[in-house]
Short mmCIF file of C-alpha atoms and ligand atoms in Angstrom, two decimals:
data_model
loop_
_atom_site.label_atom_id
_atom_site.label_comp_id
_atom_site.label_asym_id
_atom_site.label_seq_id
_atom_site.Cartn_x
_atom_site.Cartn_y
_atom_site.Cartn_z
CA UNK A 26 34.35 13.95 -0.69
CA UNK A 27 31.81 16.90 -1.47
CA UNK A 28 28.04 15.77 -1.38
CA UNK A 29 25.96 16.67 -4.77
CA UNK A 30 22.59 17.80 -3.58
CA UNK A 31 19.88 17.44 -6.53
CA UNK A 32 16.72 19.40 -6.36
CA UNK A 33 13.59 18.16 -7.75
CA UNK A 34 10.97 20.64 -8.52
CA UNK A 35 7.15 19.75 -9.31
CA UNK A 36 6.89 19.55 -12.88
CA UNK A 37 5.16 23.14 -14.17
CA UNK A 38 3.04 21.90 -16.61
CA UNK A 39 0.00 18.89 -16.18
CA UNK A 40 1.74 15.73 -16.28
CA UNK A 41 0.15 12.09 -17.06
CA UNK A 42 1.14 9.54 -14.45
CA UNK A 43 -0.05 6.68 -17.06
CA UNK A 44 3.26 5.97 -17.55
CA UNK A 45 4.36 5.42 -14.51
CA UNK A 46 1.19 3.48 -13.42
CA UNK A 47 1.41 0.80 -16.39
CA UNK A 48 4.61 0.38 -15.35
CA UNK A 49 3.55 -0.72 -12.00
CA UNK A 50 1.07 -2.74 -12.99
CA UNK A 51 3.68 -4.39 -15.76
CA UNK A 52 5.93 -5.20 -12.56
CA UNK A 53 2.87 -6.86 -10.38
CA UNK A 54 1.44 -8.57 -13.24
CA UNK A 55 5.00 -10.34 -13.93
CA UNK A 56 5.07 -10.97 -9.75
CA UNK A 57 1.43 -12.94 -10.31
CA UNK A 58 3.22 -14.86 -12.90
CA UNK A 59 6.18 -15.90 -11.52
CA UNK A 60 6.36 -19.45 -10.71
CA UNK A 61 9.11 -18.78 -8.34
CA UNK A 62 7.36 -16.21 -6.40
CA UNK A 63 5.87 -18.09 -3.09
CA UNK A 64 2.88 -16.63 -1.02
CA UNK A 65 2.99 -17.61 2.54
CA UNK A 66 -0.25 -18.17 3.72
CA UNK A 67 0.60 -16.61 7.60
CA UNK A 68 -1.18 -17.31 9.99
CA UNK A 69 -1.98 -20.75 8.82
CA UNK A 70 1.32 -21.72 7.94
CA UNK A 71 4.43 -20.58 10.05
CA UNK A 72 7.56 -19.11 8.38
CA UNK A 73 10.42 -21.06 9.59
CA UNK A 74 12.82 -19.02 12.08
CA UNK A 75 15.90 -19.19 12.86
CA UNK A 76 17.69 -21.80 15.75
CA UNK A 77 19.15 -18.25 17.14
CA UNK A 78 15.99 -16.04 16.56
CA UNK A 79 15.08 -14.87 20.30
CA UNK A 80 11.58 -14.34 21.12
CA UNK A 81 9.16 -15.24 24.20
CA UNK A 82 11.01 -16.34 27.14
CA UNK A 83 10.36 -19.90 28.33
CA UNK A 84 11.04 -21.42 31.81
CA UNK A 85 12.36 -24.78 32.13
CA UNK A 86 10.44 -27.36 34.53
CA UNK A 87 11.36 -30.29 36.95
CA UNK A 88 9.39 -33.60 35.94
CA UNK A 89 7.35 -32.51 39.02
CA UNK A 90 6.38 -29.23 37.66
CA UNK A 91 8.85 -27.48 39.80
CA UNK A 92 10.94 -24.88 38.15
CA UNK A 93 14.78 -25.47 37.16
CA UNK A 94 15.25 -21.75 38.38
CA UNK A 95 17.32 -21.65 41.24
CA UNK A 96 16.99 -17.75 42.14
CA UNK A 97 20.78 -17.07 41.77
CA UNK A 98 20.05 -13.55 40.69
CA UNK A 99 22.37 -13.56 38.21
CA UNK A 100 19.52 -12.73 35.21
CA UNK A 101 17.95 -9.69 36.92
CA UNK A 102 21.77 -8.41 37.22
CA UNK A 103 22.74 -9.30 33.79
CA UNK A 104 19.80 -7.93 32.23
CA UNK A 105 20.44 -4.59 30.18
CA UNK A 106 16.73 -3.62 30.38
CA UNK A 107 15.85 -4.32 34.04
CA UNK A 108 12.96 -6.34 32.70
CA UNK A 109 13.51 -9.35 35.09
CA UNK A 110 11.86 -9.53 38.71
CA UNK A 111 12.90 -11.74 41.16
CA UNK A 112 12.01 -12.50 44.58
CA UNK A 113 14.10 -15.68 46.13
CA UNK A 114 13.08 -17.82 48.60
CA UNK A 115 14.73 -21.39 50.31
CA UNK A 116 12.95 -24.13 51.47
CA UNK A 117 13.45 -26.07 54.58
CA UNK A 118 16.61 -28.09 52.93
CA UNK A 119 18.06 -25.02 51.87
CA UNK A 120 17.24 -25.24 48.25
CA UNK A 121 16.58 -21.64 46.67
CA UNK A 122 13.41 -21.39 44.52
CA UNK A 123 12.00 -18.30 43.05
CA UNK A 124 8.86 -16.89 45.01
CA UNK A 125 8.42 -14.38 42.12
CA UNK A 126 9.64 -14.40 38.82
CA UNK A 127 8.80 -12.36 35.97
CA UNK A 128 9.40 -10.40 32.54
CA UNK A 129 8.06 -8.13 31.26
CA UNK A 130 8.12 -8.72 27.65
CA UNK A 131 7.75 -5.31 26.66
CA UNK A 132 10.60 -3.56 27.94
CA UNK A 133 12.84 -6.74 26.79
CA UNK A 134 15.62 -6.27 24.38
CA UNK A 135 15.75 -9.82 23.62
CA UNK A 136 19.59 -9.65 23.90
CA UNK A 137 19.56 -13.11 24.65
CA UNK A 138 21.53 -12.55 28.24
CA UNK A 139 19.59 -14.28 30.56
CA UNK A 140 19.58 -17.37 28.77
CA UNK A 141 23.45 -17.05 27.94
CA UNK A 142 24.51 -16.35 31.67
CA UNK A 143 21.78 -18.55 33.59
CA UNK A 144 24.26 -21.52 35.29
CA UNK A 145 21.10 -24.34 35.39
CA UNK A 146 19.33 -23.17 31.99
CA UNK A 147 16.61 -22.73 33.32
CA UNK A 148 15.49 -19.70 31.35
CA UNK A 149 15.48 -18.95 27.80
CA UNK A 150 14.47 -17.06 25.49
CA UNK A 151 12.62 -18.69 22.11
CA UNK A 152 11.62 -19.41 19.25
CA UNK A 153 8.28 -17.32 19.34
CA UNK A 154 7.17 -14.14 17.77
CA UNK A 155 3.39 -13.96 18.19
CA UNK A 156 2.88 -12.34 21.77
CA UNK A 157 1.26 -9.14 20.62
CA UNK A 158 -1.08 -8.24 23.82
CA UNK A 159 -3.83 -5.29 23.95
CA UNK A 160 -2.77 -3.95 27.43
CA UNK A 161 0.98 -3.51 29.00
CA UNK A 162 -0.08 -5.31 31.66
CA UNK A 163 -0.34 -8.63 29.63
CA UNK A 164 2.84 -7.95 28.78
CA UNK A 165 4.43 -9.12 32.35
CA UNK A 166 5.06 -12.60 32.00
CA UNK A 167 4.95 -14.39 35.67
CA UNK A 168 6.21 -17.68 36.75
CA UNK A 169 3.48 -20.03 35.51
CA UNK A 170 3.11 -18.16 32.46
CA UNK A 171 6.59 -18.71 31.55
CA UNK A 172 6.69 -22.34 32.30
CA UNK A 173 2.92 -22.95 30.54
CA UNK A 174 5.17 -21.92 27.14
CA UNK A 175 6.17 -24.70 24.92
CA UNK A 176 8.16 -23.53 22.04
CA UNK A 177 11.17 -24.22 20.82
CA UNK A 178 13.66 -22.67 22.42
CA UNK A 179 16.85 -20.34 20.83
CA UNK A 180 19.82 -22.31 20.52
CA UNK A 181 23.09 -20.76 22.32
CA UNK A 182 25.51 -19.00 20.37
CA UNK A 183 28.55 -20.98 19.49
CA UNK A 184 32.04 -19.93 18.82
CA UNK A 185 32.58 -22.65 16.23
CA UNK A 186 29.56 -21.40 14.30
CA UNK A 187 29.68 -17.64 15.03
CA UNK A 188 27.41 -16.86 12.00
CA UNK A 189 24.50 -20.41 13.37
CA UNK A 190 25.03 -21.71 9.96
S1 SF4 B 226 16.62 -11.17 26.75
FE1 SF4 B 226 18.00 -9.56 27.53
S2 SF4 B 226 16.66 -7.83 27.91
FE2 SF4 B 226 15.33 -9.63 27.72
S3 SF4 B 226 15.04 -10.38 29.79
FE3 SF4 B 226 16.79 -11.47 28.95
S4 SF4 B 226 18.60 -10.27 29.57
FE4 SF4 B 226 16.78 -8.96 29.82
S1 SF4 B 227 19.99 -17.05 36.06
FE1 SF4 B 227 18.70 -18.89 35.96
S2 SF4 B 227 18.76 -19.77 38.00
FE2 SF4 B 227 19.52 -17.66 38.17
S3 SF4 B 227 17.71 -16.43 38.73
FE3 SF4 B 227 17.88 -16.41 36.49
S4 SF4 B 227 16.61 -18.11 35.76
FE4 SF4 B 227 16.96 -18.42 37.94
#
């Protein structure tokens, strides 16, 4: 199939835009009358996401403010962006915990793999969009950052509902 290129050349002569500008205004001015035409007034009120929308990681936490992390390492390994640091460590019963944990939130992908491959869910990522930051630094969330986060979290992808519907 052959491409048709068209050229457009500035018009030679003066030409009035008034046209073209009532005709804007004709399309906003129907907009402002519109009854079905909904402002939302962010940041005051929230759109509604999606269960699957993945956002700002959150780690799950014991009832005695432990975290459900058991530093398996399978999330730093899994990750596609090498955004996940961890540091293990065992206590004296042989239970691993993570010493260090964090993301950095800017170099995630938010594929979603940590949360899909962790075997205790103890991390996921959520329903949360508004971590805009002023430094990179900010960026890297740690351990008690993660578990101080209380949104909802994404919900898993399932084979009977491939499209979340
Ligand atoms: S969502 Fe993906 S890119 Fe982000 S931390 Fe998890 S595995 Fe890494
Ligand atoms: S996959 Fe889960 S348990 Fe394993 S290191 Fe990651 S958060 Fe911890």
């Amino acid at each position: 199939m052959s491409i048709g290129v068209k050229t457009v050349r500035p018009p030679e002569t003066e030409t009035s835009y008034l046209r073209a500008v009532l005709k804007g205004m004709a399309l906003t001015f129907r907009h402002l009358v519109d009854p079905d035409k909904v402002t939302e007034l962010y940041p005051e009120e929230k759109p509604p996401l999606a269960t699957r929308w993945r956002g700002t990681h959150r780690m799950e936490v014991h009832a005695d403010g432990r975290p459900k992390c058991v530093a398996c390492g399978l999330c730093p390994t899994i990750c596609p962006a090498n955004c996940i640091r961890l540091v293990p460590g065992e206590d004296d019963q042989g239970n691993r915990y993570p010493v260090v944990y964090e993301i950095d939130e800017f170099r995630c992908i938010f594929c979603g793999m940590c949360q899909e491959v962790c075997p205790v869910e103890a991390i996921h990522v959520g329903q949360d969009f508004e971590n805009a930051e002023y430094t990179r630094e900010r960026f890297i969330y740690d351990l008690d950052r993660l578990m101080a986060q209380d949104h909802p979290v994404t919900a898993l992808w399932d084979p009977e509902d491939p499209l979340g519907q």
